[in-house]
XYZ file of C-alpha atoms in Angstrom:
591
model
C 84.092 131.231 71.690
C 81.759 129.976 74.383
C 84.208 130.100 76.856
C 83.870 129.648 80.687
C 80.471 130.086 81.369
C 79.127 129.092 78.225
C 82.562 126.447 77.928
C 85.208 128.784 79.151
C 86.364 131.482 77.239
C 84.896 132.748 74.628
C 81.228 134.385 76.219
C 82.266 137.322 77.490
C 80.637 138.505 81.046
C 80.577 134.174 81.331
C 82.219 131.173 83.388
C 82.269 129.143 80.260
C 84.380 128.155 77.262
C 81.615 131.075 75.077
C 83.652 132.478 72.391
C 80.816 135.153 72.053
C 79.137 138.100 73.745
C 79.839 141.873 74.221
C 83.332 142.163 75.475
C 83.051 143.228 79.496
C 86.636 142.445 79.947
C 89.827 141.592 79.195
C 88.691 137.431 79.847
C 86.753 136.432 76.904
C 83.350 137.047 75.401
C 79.735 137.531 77.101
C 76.716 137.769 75.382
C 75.126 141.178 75.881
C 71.757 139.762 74.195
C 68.868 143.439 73.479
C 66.312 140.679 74.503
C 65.851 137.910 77.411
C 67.619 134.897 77.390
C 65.618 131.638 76.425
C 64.565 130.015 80.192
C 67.118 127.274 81.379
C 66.540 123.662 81.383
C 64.257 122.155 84.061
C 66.227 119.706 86.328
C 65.595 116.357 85.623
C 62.616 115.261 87.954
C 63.851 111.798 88.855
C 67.538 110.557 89.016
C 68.593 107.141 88.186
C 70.120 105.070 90.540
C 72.871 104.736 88.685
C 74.242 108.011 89.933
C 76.544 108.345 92.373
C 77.594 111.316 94.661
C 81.387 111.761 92.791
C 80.698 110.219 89.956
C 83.685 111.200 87.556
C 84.490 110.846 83.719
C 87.071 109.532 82.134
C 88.441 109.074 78.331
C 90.307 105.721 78.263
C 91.902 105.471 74.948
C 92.988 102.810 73.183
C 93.377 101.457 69.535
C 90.741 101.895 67.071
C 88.424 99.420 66.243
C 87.239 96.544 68.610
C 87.124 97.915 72.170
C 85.423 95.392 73.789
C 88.341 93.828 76.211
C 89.002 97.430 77.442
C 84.886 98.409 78.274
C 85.686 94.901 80.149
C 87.944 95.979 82.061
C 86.498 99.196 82.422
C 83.504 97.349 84.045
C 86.188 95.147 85.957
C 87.306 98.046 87.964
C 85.168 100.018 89.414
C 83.647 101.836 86.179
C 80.616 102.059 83.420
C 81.108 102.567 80.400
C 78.837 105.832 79.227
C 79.700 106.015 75.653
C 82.226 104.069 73.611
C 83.736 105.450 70.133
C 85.325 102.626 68.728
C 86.014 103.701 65.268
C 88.647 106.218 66.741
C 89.270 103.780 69.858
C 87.619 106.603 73.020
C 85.507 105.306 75.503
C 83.466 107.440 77.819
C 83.900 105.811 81.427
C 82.169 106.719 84.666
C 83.302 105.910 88.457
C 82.794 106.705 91.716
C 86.248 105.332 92.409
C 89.370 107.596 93.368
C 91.959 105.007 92.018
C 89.889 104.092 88.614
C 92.160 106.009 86.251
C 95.377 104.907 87.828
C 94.432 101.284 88.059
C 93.159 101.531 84.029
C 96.301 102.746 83.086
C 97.890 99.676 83.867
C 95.270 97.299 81.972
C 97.019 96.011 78.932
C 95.802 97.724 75.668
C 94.752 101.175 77.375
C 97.073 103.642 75.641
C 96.225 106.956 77.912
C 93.171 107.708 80.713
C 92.319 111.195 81.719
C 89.498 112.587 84.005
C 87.557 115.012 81.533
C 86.055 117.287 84.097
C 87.240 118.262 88.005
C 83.606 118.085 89.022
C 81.128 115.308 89.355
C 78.988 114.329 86.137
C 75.270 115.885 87.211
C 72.471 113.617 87.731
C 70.931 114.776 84.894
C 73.477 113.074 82.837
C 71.211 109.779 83.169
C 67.971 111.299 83.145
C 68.466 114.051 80.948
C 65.828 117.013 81.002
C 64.505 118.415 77.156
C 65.343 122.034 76.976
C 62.553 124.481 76.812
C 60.593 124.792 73.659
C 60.327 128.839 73.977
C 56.498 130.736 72.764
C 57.708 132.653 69.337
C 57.236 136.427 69.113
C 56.348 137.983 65.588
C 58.634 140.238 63.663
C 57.657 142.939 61.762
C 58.331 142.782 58.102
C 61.822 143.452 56.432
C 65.226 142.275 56.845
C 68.007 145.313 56.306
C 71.518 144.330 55.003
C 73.303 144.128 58.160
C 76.998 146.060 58.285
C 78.879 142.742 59.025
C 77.400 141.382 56.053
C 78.780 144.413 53.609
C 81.658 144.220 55.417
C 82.380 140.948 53.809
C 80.564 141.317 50.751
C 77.858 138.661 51.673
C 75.138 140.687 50.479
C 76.829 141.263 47.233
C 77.342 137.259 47.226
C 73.635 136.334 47.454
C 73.179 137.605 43.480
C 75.221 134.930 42.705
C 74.074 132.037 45.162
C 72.838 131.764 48.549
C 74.333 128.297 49.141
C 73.255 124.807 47.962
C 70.811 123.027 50.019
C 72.663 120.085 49.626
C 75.369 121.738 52.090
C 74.732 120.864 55.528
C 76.377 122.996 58.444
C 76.493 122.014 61.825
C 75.944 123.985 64.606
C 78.217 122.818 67.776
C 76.909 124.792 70.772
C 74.443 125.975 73.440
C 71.610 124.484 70.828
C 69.360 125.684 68.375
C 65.728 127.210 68.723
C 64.783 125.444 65.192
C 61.242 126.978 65.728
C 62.514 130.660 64.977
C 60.604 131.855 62.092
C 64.300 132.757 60.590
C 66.086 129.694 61.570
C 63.126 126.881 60.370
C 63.088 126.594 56.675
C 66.878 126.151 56.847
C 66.515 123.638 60.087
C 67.213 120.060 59.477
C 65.936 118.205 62.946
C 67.137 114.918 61.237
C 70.524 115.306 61.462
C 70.042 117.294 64.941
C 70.551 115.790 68.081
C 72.117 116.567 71.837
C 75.757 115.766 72.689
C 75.227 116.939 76.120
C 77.193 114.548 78.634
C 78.983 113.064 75.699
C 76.411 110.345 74.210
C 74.156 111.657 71.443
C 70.411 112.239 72.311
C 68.153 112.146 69.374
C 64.950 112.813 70.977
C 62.868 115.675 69.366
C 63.903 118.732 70.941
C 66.694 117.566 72.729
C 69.178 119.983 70.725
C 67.628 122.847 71.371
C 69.003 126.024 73.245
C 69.616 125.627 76.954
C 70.919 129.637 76.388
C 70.863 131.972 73.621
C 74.682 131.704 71.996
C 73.773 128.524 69.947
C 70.738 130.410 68.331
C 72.332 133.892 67.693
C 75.604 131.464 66.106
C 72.626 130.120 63.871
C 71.231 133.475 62.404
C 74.851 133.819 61.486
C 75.548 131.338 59.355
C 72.115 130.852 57.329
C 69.112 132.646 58.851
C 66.757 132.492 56.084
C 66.711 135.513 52.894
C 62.410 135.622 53.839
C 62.338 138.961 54.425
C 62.179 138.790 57.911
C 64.665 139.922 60.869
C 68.324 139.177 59.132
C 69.924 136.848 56.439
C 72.750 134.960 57.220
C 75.922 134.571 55.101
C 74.391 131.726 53.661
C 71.313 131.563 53.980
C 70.395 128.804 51.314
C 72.246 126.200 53.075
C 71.145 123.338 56.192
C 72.040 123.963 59.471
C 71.861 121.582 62.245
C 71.988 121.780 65.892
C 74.367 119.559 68.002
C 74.040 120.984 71.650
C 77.382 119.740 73.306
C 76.981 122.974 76.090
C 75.269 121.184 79.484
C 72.371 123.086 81.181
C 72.507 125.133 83.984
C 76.551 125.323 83.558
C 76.853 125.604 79.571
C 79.995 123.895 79.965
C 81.779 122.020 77.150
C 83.733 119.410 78.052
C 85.684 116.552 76.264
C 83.375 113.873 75.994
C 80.368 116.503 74.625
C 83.032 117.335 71.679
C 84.245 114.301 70.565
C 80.533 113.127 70.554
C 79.864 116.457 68.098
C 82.395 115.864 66.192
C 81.934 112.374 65.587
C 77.579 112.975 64.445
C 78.880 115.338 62.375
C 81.185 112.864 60.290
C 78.741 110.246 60.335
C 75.519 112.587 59.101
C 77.842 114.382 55.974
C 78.200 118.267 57.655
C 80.167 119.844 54.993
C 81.250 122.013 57.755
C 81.350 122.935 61.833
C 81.276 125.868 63.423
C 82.851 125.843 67.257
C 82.538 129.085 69.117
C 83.674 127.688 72.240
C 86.662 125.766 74.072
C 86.668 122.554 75.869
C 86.030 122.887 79.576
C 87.331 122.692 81.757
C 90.888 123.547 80.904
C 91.643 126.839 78.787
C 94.568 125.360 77.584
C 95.239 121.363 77.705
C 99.145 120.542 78.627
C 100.818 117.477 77.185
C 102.669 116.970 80.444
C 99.330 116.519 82.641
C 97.953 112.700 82.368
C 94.276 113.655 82.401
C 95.242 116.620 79.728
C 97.138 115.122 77.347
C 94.001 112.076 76.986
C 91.748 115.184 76.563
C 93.752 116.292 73.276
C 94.265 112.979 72.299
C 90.920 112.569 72.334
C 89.335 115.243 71.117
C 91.808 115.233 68.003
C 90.823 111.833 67.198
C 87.371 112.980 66.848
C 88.271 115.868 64.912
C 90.635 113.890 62.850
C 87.638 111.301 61.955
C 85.205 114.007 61.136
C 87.457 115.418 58.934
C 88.267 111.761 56.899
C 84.670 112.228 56.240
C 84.597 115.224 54.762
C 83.557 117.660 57.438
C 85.443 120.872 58.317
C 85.599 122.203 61.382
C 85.762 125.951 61.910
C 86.587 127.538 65.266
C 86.636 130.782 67.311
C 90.521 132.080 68.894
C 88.472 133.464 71.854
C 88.001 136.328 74.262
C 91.198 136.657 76.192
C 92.889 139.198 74.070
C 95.749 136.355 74.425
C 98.753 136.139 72.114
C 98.500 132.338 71.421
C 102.088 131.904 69.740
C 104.051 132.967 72.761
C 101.374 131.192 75.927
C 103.278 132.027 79.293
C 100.090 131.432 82.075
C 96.396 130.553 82.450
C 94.331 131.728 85.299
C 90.631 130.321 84.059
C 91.080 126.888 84.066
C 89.729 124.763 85.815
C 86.400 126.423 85.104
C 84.385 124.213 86.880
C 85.446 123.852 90.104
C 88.488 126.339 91.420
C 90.397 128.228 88.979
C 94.523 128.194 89.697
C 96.947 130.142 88.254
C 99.386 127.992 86.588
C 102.803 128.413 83.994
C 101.858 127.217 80.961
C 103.791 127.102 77.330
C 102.731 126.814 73.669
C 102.755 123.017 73.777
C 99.428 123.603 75.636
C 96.735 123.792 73.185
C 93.563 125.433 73.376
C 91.156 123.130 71.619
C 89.484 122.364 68.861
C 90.840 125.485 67.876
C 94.270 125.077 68.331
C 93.931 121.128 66.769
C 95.201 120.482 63.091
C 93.578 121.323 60.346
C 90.727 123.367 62.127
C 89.991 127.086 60.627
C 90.995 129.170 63.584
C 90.007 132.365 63.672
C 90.237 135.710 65.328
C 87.284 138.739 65.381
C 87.584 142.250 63.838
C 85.326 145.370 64.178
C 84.934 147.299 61.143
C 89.063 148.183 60.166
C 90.516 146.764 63.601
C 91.209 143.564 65.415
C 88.698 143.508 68.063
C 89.774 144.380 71.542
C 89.114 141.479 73.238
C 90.028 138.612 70.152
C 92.751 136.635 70.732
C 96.078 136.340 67.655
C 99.544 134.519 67.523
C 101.097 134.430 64.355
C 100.804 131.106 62.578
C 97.727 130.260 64.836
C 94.914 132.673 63.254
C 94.060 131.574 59.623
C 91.510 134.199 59.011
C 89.355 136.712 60.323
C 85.581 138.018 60.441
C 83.649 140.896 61.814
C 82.895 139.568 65.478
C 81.599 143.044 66.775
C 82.968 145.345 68.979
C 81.040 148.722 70.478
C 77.694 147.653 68.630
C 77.908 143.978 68.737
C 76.809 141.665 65.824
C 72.746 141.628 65.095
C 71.153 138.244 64.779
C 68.331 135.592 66.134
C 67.655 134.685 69.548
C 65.360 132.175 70.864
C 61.588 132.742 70.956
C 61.750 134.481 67.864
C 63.615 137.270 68.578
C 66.788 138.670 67.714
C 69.662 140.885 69.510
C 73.336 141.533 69.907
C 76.487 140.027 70.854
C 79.659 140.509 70.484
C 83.110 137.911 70.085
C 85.142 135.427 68.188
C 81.970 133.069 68.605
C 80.528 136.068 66.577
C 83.778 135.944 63.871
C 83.789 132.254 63.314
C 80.254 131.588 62.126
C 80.911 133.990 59.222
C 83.322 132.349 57.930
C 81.545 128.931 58.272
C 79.308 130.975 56.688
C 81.583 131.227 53.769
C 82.645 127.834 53.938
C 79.332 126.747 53.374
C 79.157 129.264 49.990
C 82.656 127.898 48.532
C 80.967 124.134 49.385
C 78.090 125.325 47.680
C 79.753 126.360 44.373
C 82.635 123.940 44.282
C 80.755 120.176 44.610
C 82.935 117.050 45.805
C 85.310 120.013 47.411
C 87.636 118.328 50.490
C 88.271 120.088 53.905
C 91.952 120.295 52.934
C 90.664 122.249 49.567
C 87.977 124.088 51.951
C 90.894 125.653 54.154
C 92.862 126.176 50.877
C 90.330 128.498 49.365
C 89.153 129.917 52.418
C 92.774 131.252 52.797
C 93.410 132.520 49.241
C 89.982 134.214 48.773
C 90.537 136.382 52.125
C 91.576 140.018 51.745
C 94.724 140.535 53.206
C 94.338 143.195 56.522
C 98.258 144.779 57.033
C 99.207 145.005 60.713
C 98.433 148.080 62.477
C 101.087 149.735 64.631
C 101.288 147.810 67.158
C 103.759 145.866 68.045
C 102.356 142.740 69.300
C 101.443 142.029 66.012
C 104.092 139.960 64.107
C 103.982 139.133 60.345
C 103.484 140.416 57.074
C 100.440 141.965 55.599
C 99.529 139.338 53.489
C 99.812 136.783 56.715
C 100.254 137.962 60.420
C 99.275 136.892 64.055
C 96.103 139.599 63.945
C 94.144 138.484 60.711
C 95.791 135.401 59.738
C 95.839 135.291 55.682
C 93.119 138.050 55.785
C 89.246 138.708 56.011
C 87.299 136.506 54.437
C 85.127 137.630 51.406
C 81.973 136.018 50.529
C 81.806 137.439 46.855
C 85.251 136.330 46.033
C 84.090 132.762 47.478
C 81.361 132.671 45.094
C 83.089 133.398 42.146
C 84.280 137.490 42.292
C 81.854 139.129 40.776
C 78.072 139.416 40.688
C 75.584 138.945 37.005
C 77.004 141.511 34.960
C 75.641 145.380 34.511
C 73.855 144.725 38.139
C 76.542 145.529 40.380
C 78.573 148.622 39.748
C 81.345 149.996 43.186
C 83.867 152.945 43.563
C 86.247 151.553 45.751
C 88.335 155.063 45.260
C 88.969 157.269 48.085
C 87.658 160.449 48.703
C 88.831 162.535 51.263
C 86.301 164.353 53.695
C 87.091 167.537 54.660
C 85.525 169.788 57.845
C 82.858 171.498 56.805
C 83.211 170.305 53.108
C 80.971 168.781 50.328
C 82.858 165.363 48.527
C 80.894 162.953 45.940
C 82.167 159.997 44.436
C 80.797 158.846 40.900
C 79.747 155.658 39.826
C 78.735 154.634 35.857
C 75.818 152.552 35.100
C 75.559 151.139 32.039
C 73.955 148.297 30.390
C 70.862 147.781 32.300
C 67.627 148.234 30.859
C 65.021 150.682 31.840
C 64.860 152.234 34.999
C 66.206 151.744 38.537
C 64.385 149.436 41.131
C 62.298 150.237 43.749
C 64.886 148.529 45.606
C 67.911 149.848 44.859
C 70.950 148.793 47.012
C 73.264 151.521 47.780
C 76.536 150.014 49.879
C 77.975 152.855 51.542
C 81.397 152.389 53.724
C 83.022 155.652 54.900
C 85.615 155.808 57.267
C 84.867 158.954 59.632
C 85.134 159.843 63.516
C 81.654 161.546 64.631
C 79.317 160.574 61.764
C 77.115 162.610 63.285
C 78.225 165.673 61.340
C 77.707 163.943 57.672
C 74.554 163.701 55.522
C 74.618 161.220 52.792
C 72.783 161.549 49.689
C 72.628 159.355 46.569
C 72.512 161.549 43.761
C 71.066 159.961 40.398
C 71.791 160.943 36.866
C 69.439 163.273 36.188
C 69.896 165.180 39.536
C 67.373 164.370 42.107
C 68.642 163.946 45.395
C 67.947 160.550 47.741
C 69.133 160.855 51.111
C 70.093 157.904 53.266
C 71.930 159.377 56.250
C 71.220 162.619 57.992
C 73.412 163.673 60.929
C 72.459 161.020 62.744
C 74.300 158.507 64.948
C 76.683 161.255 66.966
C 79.554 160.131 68.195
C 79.689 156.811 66.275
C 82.876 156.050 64.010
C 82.310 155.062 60.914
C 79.174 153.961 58.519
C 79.716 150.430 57.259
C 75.518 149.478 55.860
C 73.557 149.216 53.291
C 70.611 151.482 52.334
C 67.542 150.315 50.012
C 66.329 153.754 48.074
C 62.811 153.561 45.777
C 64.524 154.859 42.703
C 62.176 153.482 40.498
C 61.033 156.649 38.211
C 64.812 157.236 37.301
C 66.832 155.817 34.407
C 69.146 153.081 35.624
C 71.841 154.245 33.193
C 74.074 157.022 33.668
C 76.680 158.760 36.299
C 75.632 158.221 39.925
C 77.133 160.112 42.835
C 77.248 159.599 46.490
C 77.540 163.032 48.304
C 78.611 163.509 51.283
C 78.709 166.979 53.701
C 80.429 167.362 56.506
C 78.929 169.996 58.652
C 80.944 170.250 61.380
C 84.543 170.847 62.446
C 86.426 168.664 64.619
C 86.382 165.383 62.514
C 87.559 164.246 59.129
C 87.511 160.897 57.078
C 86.889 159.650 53.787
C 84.427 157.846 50.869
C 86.103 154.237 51.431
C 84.004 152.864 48.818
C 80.363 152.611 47.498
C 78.197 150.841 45.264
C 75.023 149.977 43.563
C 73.357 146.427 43.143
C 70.371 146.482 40.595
């Protein structure tokens, strides 16, 4: 999640509501980007004169349909209205006044009123700057399989589809650089727009990334298969940006999501993804007048996105929190003075804690991830979110780096959203969360006793890790996709392979053979790993590299065009040291 610096929570090393960055704490993700960050908005050179010093917003809430006696009385004392939502009865007020929201809440038809931030609305708010349009740097060449991919068997999903361009994804965040050469052929600046401030901007540009979370989020879900930098989980599908983070702060508050969510039921997104939480409150309390119109509002929003068919996806966040048993938050209010206050599970953390939104929580390769936050009957799912290493994808300008975080988790499996929406046309959110639940590989609670549950649903992984092949239909063409998924103990100083049986393809082996290789090892610096073909000769695709590092989770592309596809195939692997043991998890070949 984006959380307090990029919204509150979920950027680790941030002050917002960032779901996503290398852990640097026990508080929530922070993006440890390998390259620059993307330049900040400019401040607005003018201000209008409609801004006030203390200008405050407000949701007032009241029925659906025609609001136009309430933005009256809005007007009528001491307040403008900003943005009004009538289909799901939310208007966006401003005032300067210190009584507005008590003196609304006695106007006949307003249901609730709630101030939606603790700080004043910026100036920029009415004379909104374009985010920077960042120079693009070149890329060499090829894009390797990345681990997180293998992990959930995207790469073994894309030889059945890479998503239906029909499928349109949105992409709620910091904003999108659509000018990265693997983010444009899947951009769609149509259905793009800013919801910075909480009133959609559709001026070109305007939804692009005032930071770097949005973009990296992006590469996730569908950077383009173009043989350049990575390939998202579905990388045939549409993305579009909907910036609802602020400049400068990369806050998310209220009014910015219920403006996201409701574009995205009005221009068809199949799906969300929300790596963030709603500034400026970690957790919104029923009890609290400004709090409860917050979820009220919000959930309307979410509730009308989802009538439409959109479904929205969202990170747990960085807090390494137990959400099924909440006792205090010390974040919130993010964007003023933080107070430590009693809370209980009646305060929600939204969207991700709102019905029917796909919550979910981060793993690194076999583990939950340090920093992700569980509760049992709160996580649906999971996804690799990083952990030591991060998660590899685009950045603005062109580039590309890591970060690590349930804003890292949840765009994989909006990922495979998109994939299921892609092979299952006319398919309904409800359905969506359905299959997204049943085609996840259950994950069994380690020992540890904070997580409760089953293995086939606990407060951890949810109903399991999601798996893009068994979202696409299971299995891959037949006779071009052959696994072990056997395992074979690894031994110091021993010498273990693992057989696999080709049959049925014709002629010889590619040039770019696939070899998916997970082993499960402490120190795989002592292993070499060869791929041994039929009639003998040897390939090698690791050599004692990588020290210290647990585990190899990738896969390798081996030139084993002059041998005959058909026949036994081993992967061999040598331990050469003592000290550390493992196993052959599984392997496999895609032809």
């Amino acid at each position: 999640m984006l959380a307090a610096t990029l919204g509150a929570a979920l950027a680790f090393g941030t002050p917002a509501a960032l779901a996503g960055t290398d852990p640097v704490g026990p508080s929530g993700p922070a993006s440890a980007p390998a390259a620059a960050a993307a330049p900040q908005a400019a401040a607005p050179t003018s201000q209008s004169a409609t801004w006030v010093a203390g200008t405050r917003a407000y949701f007032v809430i009241t029925t659906p349909g025609d609001t136009s006696a309430v933005r009256a009385a809005v007007a009528s004392n001491g307040g403008s209205v900003f943005a009004s939502y009538d289909a799901i009865g939310v208007i966006v007020a401003h005032s300067a006044s210190g009584t507005f929201a008590a003196t609304m809440r006695g106007v006949s038809g307003v249901q609730q009123v709630g101030a939606t931030r603790t700080s004043d609305i910026p100036a920029d708010a009415y004379n909104p700057a374009l985010p920077a349009n960042p120079a693009q740097s070149t890329t060499p060449a090829g894009e390797p399989v990345r681990a997180d991919m293998t992990q959930i068997k995207a790469d073994q999903a894309w030889a059945v589809t890479t998503g239906s361009a029909t499928v349109k994804v949105g992409i709620l965040d910091t904003g999108v650089d659509d000018q990265h050469q693997d983010l444009a052929p899947n951009f769609n600046a149509a259905d793009s727009a800013s919801c910075a401030y909480g009133k959609a901007d559709t001026r070109a540009g305007a939804w692009r990334d005032v930071g770097t979370h949005g973009t990296h989020v992006a590469g996730t879900v569908a950077a383009a298969k173009n043989g350049k930098g990575v390939i998202g989980v579905a990388p045939g599908v549409k993305i579009s940006s909907v910036r609802i983070a602020e400049p400068n702060t990369s806050l998310f508050f209220p009014e910015n999501t219920v403006c996201g969510f409701m574009w995205a039921g009005d221009h068809g997104f199949k799906v969300t993804n929300n790596s963030y939480y709603t500034d400026p409150w970690q957790f919104n309390c029923p009890d609290n007048a400004d709090q409860a119109a917050i979820i009220e509002g919000v959930k309307r929003a979410q509730e009308y996105a989802e009538s439409k068919g959109s479904l929205q996806v969202a990170a747990a966040g960085n807090s390494n929190l137990d959400l099924a048993n909440k006792t205090t938050d010390t974040e919130s209010p993010n964007d003023s003075t933080p107070v430590t206050r009693t809370i209980t599970n009646a305060c929600l953390d939204i969207p991700t804690e709102l019905p029917g939104v796909v919550t979910v929580s981060a793993m690194g390769t076999t583990a939950k991830a340090s920093y992700s936050n569980y509760g049992l009957n709160v996580i649906d799912v999971t996804a690799p979110g990083g952990d030591a290493t991060g998660i590899y994808s685009t950045l603005p300008g062109g580039k590309y780096g890591s970060m690590s975080g349930t804003s890292m988790a949840s765009p994989h499996v909006a990922g495979v959203a998109a994939l299921l929406a892609s092979t299952n046309p006319g398919i309904t959110p409800a359905q969506l969360r359905d299959k997204l639940a049943t085609q996840a590989n259950d994950v069994a609670c380690p020992s540890d006793s904070r997580c409760k549950g089953t293995t086939t649903k606990n407060g951890f992984f949810g109903e399991g890790q999601v798996d893009a092949l068994k979202a696409v239909g299971s299995t891959p063409p037949p006779g071009k996709f052959f696994e072990n998924t056997g395992d074979f103990a690894i031994g110091d100083n021993t010498t273990v392979e693992s057989p696999v049986t080709v049959s049925g393809v014709t002629g010889n082996a590619p040039a770019t053979l696939k070899v998916g290789v997970k082993i499960v090892h402490t120190y795989i610096g002592d292993l070499k790993v060869d791929l041994i073909a039929p009639d003998g000769t040897v390939y090698t695709v690791h050599n004692r590299s990588g020290s210290g590092t647990d585990n190899i989770n990738q896969t390798y592309t081996v030139n084993a065009s002059s041998e005959t596809a058909n026949g036994t195939w081993k992967l061999r692997v040598n331990d050469n040291a003592g000290g550390d043991t493992g196993k052959i998890d599984a392997w496999n070949l895609t032809f």
